[in-house]
CSV table of C-alpha atoms in Angstrom, one decimal:
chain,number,residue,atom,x,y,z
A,1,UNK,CA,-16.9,-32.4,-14.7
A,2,UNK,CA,-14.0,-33.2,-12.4
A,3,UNK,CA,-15.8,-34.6,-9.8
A,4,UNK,CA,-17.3,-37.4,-12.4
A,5,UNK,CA,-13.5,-38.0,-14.1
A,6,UNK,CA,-12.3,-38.8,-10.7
A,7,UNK,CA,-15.0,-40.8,-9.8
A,8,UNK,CA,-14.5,-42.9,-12.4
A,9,UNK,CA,-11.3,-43.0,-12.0
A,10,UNK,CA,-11.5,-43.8,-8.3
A,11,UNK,CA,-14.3,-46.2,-8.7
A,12,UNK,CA,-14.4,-49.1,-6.0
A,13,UNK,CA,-11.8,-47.2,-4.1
A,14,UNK,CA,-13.2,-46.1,-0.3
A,15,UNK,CA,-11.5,-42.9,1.2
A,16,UNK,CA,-12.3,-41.5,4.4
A,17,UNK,CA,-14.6,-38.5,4.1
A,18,UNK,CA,-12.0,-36.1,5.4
A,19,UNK,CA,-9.8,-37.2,3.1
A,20,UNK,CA,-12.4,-36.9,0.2
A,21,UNK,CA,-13.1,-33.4,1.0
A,22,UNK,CA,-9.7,-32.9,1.4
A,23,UNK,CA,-8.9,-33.8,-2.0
A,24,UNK,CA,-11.9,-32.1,-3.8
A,25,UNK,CA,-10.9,-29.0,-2.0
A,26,UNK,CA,-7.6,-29.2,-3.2
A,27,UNK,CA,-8.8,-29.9,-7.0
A,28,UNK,CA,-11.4,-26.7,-7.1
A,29,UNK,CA,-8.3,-24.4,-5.7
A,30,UNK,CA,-6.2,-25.6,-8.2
A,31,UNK,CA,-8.7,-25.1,-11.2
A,32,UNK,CA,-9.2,-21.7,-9.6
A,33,UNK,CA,-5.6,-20.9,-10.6
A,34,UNK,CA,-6.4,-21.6,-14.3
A,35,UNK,CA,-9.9,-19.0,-13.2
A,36,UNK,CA,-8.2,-16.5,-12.4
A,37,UNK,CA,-5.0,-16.6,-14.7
A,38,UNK,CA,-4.7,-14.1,-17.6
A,39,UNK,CA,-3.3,-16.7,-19.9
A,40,UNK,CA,-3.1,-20.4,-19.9
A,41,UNK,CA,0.9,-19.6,-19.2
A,42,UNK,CA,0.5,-17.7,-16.9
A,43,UNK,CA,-1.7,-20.4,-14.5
A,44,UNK,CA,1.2,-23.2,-15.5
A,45,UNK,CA,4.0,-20.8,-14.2
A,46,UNK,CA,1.6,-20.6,-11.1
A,47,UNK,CA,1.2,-23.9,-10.6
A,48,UNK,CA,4.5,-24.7,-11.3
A,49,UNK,CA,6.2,-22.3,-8.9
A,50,UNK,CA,3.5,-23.9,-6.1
A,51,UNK,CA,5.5,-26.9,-6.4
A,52,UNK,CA,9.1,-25.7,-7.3
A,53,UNK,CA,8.9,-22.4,-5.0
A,54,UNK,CA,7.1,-23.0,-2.4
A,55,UNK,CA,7.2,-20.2,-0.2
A,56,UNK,CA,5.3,-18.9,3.4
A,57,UNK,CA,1.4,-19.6,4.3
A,58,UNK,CA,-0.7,-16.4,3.3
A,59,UNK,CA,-1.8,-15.5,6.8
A,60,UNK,CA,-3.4,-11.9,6.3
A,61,UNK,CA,-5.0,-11.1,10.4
A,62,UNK,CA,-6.9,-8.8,9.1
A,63,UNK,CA,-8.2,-10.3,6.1
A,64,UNK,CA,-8.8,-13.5,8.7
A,65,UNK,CA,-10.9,-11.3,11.0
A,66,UNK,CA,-13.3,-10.0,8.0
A,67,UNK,CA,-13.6,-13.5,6.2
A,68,UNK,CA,-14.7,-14.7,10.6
A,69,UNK,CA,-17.5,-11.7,10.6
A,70,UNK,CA,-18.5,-11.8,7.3
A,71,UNK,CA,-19.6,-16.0,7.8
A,72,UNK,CA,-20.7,-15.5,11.3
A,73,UNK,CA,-23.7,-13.3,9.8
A,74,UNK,CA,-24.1,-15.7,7.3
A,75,UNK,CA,-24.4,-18.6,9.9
A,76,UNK,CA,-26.6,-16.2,11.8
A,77,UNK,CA,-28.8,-15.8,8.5
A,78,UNK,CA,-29.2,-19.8,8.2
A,79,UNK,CA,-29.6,-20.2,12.2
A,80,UNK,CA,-32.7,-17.7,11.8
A,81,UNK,CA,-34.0,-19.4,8.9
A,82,UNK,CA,-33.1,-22.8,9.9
A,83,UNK,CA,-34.7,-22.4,13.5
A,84,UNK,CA,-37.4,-19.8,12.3
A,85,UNK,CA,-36.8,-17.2,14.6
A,86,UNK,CA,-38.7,-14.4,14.5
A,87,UNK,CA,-37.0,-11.3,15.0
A,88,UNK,CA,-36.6,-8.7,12.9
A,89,UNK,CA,-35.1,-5.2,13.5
A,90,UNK,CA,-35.6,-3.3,10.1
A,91,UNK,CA,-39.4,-4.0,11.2
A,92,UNK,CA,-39.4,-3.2,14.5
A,93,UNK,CA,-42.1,-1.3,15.8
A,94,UNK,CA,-39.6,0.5,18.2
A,95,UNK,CA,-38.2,3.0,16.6
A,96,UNK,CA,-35.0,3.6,18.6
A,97,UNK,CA,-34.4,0.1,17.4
A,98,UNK,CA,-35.3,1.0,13.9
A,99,UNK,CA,-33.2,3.7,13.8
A,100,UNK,CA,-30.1,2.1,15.4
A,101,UNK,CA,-30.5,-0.5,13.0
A,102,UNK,CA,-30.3,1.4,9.8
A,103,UNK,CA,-27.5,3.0,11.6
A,104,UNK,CA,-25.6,0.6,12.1
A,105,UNK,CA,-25.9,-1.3,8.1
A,106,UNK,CA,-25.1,2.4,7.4
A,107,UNK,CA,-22.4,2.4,9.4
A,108,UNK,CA,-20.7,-1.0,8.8
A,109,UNK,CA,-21.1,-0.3,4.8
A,110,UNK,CA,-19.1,3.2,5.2
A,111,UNK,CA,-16.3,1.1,7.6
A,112,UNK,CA,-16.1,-2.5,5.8
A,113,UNK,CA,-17.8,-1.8,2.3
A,114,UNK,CA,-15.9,-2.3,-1.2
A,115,UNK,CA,-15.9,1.3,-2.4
A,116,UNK,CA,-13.2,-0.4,-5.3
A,117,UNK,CA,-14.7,-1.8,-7.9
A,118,UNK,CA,-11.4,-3.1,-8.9
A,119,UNK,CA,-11.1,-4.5,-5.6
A,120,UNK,CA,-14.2,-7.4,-6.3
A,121,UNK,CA,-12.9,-10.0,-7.8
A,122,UNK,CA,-15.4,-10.5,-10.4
A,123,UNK,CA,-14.3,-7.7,-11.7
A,124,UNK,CA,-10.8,-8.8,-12.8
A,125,UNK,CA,-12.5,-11.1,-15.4
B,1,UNK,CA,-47.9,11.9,5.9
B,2,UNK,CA,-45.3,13.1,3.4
B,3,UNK,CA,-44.2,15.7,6.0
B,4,UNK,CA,-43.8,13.1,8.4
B,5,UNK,CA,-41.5,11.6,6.1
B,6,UNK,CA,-39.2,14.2,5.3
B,7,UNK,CA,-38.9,14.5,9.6
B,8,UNK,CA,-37.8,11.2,10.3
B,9,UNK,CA,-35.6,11.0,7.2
B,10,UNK,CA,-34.4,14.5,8.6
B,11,UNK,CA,-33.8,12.6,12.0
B,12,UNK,CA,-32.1,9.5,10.8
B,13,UNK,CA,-29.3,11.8,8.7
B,14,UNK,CA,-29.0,14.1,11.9
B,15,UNK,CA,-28.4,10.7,13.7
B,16,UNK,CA,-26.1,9.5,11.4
B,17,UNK,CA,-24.0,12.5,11.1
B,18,UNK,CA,-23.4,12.3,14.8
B,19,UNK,CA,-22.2,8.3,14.9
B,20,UNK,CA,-20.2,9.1,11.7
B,21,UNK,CA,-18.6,12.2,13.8
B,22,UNK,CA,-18.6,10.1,17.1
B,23,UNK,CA,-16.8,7.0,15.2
B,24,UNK,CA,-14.8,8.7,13.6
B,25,UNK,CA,-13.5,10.7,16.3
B,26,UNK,CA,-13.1,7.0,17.5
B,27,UNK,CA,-11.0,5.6,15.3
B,28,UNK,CA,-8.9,8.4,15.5
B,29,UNK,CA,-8.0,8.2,19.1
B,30,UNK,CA,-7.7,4.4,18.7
B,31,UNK,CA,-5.3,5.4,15.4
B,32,UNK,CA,-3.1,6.9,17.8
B,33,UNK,CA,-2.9,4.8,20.8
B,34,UNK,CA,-2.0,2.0,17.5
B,35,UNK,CA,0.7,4.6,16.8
B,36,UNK,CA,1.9,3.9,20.1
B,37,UNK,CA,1.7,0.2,20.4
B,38,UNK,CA,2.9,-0.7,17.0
B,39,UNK,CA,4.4,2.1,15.1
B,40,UNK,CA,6.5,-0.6,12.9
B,41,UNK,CA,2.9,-1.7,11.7
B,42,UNK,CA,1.8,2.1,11.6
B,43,UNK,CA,4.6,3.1,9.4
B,44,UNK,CA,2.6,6.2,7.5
B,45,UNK,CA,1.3,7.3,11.0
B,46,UNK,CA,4.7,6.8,12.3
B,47,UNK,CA,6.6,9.0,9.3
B,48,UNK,CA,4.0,12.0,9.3
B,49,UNK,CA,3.8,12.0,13.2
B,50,UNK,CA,6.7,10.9,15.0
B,51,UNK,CA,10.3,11.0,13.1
B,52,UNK,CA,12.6,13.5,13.8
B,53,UNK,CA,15.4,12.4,12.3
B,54,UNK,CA,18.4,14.7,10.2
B,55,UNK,CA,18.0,12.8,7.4
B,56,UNK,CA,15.4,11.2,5.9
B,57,UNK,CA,15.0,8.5,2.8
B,58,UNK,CA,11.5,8.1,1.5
B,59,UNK,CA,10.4,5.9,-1.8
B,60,UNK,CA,9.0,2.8,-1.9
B,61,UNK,CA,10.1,-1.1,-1.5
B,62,UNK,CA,13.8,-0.2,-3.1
B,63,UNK,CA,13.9,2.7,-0.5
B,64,UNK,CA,12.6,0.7,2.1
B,65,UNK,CA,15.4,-2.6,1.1
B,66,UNK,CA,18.1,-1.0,-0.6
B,67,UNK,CA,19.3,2.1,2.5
B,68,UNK,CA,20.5,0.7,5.4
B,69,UNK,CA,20.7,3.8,7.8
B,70,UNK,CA,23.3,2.1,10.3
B,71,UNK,CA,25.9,2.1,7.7
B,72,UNK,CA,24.9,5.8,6.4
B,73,UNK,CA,24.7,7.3,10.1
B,74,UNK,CA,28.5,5.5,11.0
B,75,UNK,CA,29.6,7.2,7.2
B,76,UNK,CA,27.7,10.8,7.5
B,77,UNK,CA,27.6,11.1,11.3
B,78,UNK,CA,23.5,12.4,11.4
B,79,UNK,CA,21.1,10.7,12.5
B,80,UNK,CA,18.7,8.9,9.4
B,81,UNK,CA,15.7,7.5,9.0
B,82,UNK,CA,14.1,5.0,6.6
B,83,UNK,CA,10.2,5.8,5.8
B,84,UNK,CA,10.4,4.1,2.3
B,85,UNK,CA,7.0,2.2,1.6
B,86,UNK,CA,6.5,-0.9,-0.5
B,87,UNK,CA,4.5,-0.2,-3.3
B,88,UNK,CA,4.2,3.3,-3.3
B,89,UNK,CA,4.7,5.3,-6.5
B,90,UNK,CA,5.8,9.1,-6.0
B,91,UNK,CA,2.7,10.9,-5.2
B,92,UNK,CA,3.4,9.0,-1.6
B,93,UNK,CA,7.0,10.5,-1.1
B,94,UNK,CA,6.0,13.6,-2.1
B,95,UNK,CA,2.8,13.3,0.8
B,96,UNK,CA,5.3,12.4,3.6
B,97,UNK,CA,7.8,15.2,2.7
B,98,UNK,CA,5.0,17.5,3.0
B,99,UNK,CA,3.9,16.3,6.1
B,100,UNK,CA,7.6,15.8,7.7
B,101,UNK,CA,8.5,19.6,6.9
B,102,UNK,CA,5.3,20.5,8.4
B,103,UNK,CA,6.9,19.4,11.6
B,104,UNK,CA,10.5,20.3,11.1
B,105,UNK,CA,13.0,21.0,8.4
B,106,UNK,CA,15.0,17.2,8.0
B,107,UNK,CA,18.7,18.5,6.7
B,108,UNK,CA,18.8,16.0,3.8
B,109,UNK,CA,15.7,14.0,1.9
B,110,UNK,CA,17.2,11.2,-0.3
B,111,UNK,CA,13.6,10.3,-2.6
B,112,UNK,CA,14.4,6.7,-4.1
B,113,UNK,CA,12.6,6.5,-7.7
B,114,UNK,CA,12.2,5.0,-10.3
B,115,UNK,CA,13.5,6.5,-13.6
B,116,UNK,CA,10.1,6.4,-15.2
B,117,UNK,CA,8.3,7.9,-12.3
B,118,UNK,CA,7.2,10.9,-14.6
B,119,UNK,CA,4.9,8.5,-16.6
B,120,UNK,CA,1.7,7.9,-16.8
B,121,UNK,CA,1.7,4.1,-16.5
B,122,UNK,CA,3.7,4.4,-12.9
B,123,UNK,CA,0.9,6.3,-10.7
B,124,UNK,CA,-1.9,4.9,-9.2
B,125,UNK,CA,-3.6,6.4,-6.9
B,126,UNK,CA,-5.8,3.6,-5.7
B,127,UNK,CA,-3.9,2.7,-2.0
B,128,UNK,CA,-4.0,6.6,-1.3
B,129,UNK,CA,-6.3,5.7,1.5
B,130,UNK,CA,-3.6,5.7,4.3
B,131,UNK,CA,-3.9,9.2,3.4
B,132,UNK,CA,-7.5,9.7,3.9
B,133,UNK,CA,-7.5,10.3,7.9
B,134,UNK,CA,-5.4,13.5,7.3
B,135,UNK,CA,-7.5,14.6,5.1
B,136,UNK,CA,-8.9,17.9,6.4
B,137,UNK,CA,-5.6,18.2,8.0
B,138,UNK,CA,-3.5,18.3,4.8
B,139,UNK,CA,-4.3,20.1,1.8
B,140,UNK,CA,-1.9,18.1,-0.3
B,141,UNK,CA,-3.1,15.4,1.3
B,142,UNK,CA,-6.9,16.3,0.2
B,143,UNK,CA,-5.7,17.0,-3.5
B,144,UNK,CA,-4.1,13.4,-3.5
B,145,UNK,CA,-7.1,11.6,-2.2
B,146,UNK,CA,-9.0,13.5,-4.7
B,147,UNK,CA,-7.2,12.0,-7.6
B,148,UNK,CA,-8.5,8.4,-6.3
B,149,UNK,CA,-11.8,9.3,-8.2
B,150,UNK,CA,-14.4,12.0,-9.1
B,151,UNK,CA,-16.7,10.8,-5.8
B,152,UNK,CA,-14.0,10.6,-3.2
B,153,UNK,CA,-14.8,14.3,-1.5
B,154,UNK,CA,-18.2,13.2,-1.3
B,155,UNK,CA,-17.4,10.0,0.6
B,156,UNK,CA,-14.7,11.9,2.7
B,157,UNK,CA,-17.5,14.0,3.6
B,158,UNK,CA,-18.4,10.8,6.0
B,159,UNK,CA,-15.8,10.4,9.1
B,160,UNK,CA,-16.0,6.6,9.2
B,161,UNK,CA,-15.2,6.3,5.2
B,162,UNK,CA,-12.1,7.7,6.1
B,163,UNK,CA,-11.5,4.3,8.0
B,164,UNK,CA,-12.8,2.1,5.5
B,165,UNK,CA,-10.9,-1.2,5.2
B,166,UNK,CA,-8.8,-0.3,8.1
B,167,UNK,CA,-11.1,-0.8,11.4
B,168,UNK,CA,-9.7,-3.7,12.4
B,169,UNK,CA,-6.4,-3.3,11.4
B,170,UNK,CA,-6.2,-0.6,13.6
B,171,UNK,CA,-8.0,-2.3,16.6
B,172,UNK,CA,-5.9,-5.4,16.0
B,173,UNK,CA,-2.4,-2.9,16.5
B,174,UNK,CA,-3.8,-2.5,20.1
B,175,UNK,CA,-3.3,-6.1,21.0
B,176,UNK,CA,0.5,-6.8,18.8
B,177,UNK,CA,2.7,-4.4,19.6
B,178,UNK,CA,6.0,-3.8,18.2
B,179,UNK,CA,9.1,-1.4,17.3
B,180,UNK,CA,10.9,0.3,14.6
B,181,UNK,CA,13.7,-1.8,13.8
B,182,UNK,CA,17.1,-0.8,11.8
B,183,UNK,CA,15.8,2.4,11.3
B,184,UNK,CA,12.7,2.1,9.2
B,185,UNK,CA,15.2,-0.1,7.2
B,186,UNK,CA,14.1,-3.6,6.3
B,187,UNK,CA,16.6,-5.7,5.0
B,188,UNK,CA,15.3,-8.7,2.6
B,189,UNK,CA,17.3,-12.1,3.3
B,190,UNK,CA,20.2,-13.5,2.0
B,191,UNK,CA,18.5,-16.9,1.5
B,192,UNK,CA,15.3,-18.4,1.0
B,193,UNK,CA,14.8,-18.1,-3.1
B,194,UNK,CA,16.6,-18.8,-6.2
B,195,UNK,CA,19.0,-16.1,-7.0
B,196,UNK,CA,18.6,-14.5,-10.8
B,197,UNK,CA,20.4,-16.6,-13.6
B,198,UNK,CA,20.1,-14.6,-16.3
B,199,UNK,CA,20.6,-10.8,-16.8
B,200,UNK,CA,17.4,-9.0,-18.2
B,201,UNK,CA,18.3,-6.6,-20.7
B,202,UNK,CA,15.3,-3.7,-20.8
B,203,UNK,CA,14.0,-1.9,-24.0
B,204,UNK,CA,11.6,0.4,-22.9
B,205,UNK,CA,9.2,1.5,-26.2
B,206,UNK,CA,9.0,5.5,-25.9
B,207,UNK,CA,5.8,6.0,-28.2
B,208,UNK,CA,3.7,5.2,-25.7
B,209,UNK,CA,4.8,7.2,-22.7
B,210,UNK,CA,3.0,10.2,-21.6
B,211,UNK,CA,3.6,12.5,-18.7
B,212,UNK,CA,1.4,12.0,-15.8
B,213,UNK,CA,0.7,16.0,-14.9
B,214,UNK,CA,-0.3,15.7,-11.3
B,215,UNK,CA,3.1,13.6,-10.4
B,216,UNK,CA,4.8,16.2,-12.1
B,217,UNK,CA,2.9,19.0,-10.1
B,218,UNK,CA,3.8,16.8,-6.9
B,219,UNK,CA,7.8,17.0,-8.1
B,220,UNK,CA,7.6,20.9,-8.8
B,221,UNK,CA,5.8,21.7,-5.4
B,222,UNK,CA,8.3,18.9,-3.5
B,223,UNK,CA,11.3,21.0,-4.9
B,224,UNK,CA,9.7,24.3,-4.7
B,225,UNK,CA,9.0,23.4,-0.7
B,226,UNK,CA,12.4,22.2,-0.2
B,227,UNK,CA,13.9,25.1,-0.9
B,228,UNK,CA,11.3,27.3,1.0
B,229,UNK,CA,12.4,25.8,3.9
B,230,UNK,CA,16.4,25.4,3.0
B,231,UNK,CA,16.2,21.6,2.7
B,232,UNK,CA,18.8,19.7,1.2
B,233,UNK,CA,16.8,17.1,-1.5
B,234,UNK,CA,18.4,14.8,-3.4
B,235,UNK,CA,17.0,11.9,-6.6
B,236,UNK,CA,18.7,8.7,-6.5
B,237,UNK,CA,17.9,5.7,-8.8
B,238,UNK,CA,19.1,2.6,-6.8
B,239,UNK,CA,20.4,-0.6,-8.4
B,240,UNK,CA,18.5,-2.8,-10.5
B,241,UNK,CA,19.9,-6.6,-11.9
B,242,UNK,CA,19.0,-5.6,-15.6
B,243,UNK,CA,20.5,-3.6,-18.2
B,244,UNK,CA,18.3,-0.8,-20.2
B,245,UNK,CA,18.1,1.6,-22.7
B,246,UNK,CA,16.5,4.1,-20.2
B,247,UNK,CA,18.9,7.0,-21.5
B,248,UNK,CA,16.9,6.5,-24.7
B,249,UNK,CA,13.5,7.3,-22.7
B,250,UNK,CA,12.2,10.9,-22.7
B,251,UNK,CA,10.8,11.1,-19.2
B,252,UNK,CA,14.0,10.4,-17.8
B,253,UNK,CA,15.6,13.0,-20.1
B,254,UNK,CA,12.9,15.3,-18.9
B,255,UNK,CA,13.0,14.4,-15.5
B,256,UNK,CA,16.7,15.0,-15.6
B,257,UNK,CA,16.5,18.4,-17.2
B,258,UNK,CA,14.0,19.5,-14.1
B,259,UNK,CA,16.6,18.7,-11.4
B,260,UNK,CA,18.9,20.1,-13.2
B,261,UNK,CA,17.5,23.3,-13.8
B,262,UNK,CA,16.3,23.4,-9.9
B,263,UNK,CA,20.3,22.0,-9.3
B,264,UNK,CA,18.9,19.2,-7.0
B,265,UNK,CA,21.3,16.2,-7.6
B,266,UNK,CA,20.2,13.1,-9.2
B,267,UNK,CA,22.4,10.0,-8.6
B,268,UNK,CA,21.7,7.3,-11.0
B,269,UNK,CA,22.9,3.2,-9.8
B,270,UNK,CA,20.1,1.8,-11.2
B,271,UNK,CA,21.7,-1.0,-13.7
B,272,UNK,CA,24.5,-3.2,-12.8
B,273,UNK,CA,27.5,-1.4,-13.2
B,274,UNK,CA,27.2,-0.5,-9.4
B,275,UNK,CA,26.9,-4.3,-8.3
B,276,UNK,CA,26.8,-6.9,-11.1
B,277,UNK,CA,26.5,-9.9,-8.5
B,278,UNK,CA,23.2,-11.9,-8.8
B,279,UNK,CA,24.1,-13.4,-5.3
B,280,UNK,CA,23.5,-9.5,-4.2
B,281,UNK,CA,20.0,-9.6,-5.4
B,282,UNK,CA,16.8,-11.0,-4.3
B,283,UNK,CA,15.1,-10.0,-7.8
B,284,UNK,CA,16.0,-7.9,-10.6
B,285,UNK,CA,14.5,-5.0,-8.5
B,286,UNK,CA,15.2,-5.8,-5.3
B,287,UNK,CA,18.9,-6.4,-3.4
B,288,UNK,CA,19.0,-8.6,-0.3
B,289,UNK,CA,20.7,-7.2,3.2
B,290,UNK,CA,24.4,-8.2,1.5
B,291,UNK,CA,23.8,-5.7,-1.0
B,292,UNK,CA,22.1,-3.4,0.5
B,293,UNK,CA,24.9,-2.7,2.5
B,294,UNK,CA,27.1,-3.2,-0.2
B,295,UNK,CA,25.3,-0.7,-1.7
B,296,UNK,CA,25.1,2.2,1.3
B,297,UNK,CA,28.2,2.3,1.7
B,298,UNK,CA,28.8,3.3,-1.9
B,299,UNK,CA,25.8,5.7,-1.7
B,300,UNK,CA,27.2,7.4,1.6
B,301,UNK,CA,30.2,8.0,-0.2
B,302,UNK,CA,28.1,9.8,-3.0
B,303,UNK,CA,26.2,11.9,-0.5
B,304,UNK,CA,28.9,13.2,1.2
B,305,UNK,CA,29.7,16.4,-0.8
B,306,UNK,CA,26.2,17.7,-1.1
B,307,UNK,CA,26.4,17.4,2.6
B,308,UNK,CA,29.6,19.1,3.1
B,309,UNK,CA,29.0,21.7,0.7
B,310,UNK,CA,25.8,22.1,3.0
């Protein structure tokens, strides 16, 4: 819907791609504000204080680190499908590798899974 | 076929129950050299490990802002402490007491709380995870966890669960390292926001309050273990940039009435009549350094005779 108001409103005008992505970035994060708001007040006071208190960048390392491994195996996951590569560990006829793979899902759900439910953000709605 | 089956399932949770061990084991060690590194980031590590301190202040953020321990130490002359957490409701002062006098016997512990803590609506026990590495260590600990939810001793069962979420916090500490500054103290700055305009005044509704009966287990056993081991405990309520009607709230009165009868000092500051400046405050919560110190040096005053008669 807001990608066809503003094209209409931007109609004949040419903008550098960057700065097109740029700006439709910027939209969607703002009308995630009024997404994840309680009440329609409570997004304005948001928004507002985005402008009126601005205040540090949200740099969380950790949280970085997770968001870089979590896309890395997502970009591995479209590489392999993209390239068609055919490996696959779960099917393995080795069964040391077999093993260490369920192992190691196993393992990286007990370390990084959501155990929270509260903590999804779906959730919250 | 079925039999052979049930083997390798057999060997795969043998398996795993050695890399959980192994891992966890891991982290454990790399939880520790962290300690070492970064103990300002490993603040609960730090607090149930390492201080030694005569007196000790524990609570959360307004513990953490609101006690500067240079000014207390130059008042009281003993060495202090600050292991207040932001965020944490009671059940977490309570934990690091338990753990602290495990190690040694602190001669005061000054718990910052809120007036309400009694209630239901002011524990959660959802960031209790800090706690989980301790867990076979501590039974307090264990009971804590356990209130998180009804599946939490099965998932503790698993070594690395017990790390969950915190992996690469911990192996990130290796690589930053940094140092307790002021004490444990953090002060909040002077500048940077807009300071309060307008005094909130607080009616808190008293029909819908009900007692939360594990927090009130955690303040029995706290006071019960303080005097086990001849520790000096005291309750204070630091200020707040809001007026209230909190002597109309029953688990205040009720809190009150259990100090009393156990003769453990409560020292209440928590409206304005301490410090009525809004330049003092960062929020209504929350004072900056000015007031902090503002503050301390009042509360240091108000200290002195439980120490004295000590």
């Amino acid at each position: 819907v807001a990608e066809n108001v503003l094209s209409g409103l931007f109609k004949g005008l040419k903008l550098p791609r960057l700065m097109k992505m740029t700006f439709t970035y910027t939209i969607v994060l703002l009308a995630w504000v009024f997404f994840r708001a309680n009440t329609m007040q409570d997004a304005m006071s948001v928004i507002t204080k985005i402008f009126v208190e601005p205040g540090r960048l949200f740099i969380d390392q950790t949280t970085l680190v997770y968001s870089f491994i979590g896309l890395s195996l997502l970009l591995i996951k479209e590489a392999k499908d993209e390239f068609d590569i055919k490996i696959s560990f779960s099917n393995s006829n080795n069964m040391v590798v077999r093993y260490a793979y369920y192992i190691a899902i196993i393992s990286s759900i007990m370390l990084f899974g959501v155990f929270d439910s509260s903590q999804f953000i779906y959730f919250q709605f | 076929m079925k039999k052979q089956f049930v083997i390798r399932i057999a060997l795969l949770l043998v398996l795993l129950a050695g890399v959980d061990r192994l891992v966890g084991i891991s982290f454990s060690y790399l939880a520790d050299k962290a300690l070492d590194k970064a103990p300002n980031a490993m603040r609960t590590e730090h607090t149930i490990k390492k201080v030694l301190d005569e007196v000790i202040i524990l609570g959360a953020s307004r513990a953490n802002h609101h006690y500067n321990p240079a000014i207390l130490e130059d008042s009281i002359g003993l060495s202090i402490f600050n292991c207040g957490k932001d965020g944490k409701p009671f059940y977490y002062s309570a934990a690091m007491f338990d753990a602290i006098t495990e190690r040694y016997s602190p001669k005061l512990v000054v718990f910052d709380i809120e007036p309400r803590m009694l209630e239901h609506d002011f524990t959660t026990y959802e960031d209790a995870y800090e706690l989980n590495p301790f867990y076979d260590e501590n039974e307090l600990f264990r009971q804590i966890v356990n209130k998180k939810s009804k599946t939490e001793p099965i998932k503790m069962l698993s070594h690395m669960y017990r790390y969950n979420s915190r992996a690469v916090a911990i192996v990130g500490k290796l690589f930053v390292s940094d140092f307790v500054q002021y004490k444990g103290y953090a002060p909040i700055s002077t500048t940077g926001y807009k300071y309060i305009e307008s005094m909130p005044h607080v009616t808190y509704d008293d029909t819908s309050m009900c007692i939360d009966e594990f927090t009130l287990y955690l303040l029995k056993r706290t006071i019960e273990k303080a005097k086990q081991k001849d520790i000096q405990i005291i309750f204070s309520v630091s200020p707040r940039y809001q007026q209230s009607n909190i002597d109309d709230v029953n688990s205040w009165k009720y809190l009150n009435n259990i100090l009393s009868q156990n003769h453990i000092p409560l020292i209440y500051n928590g409206d304005v009549s301490l410090i009525n400046k809004p330049d003092l405050y960062k929020d209504a919560a929350h004072l900056n350094s000015d007031g902090a110190d503002v503050f301390t040096k009042y509360f240091a005053g108000q200290i002195k005779p439980y120490l004295i008669n000590d």
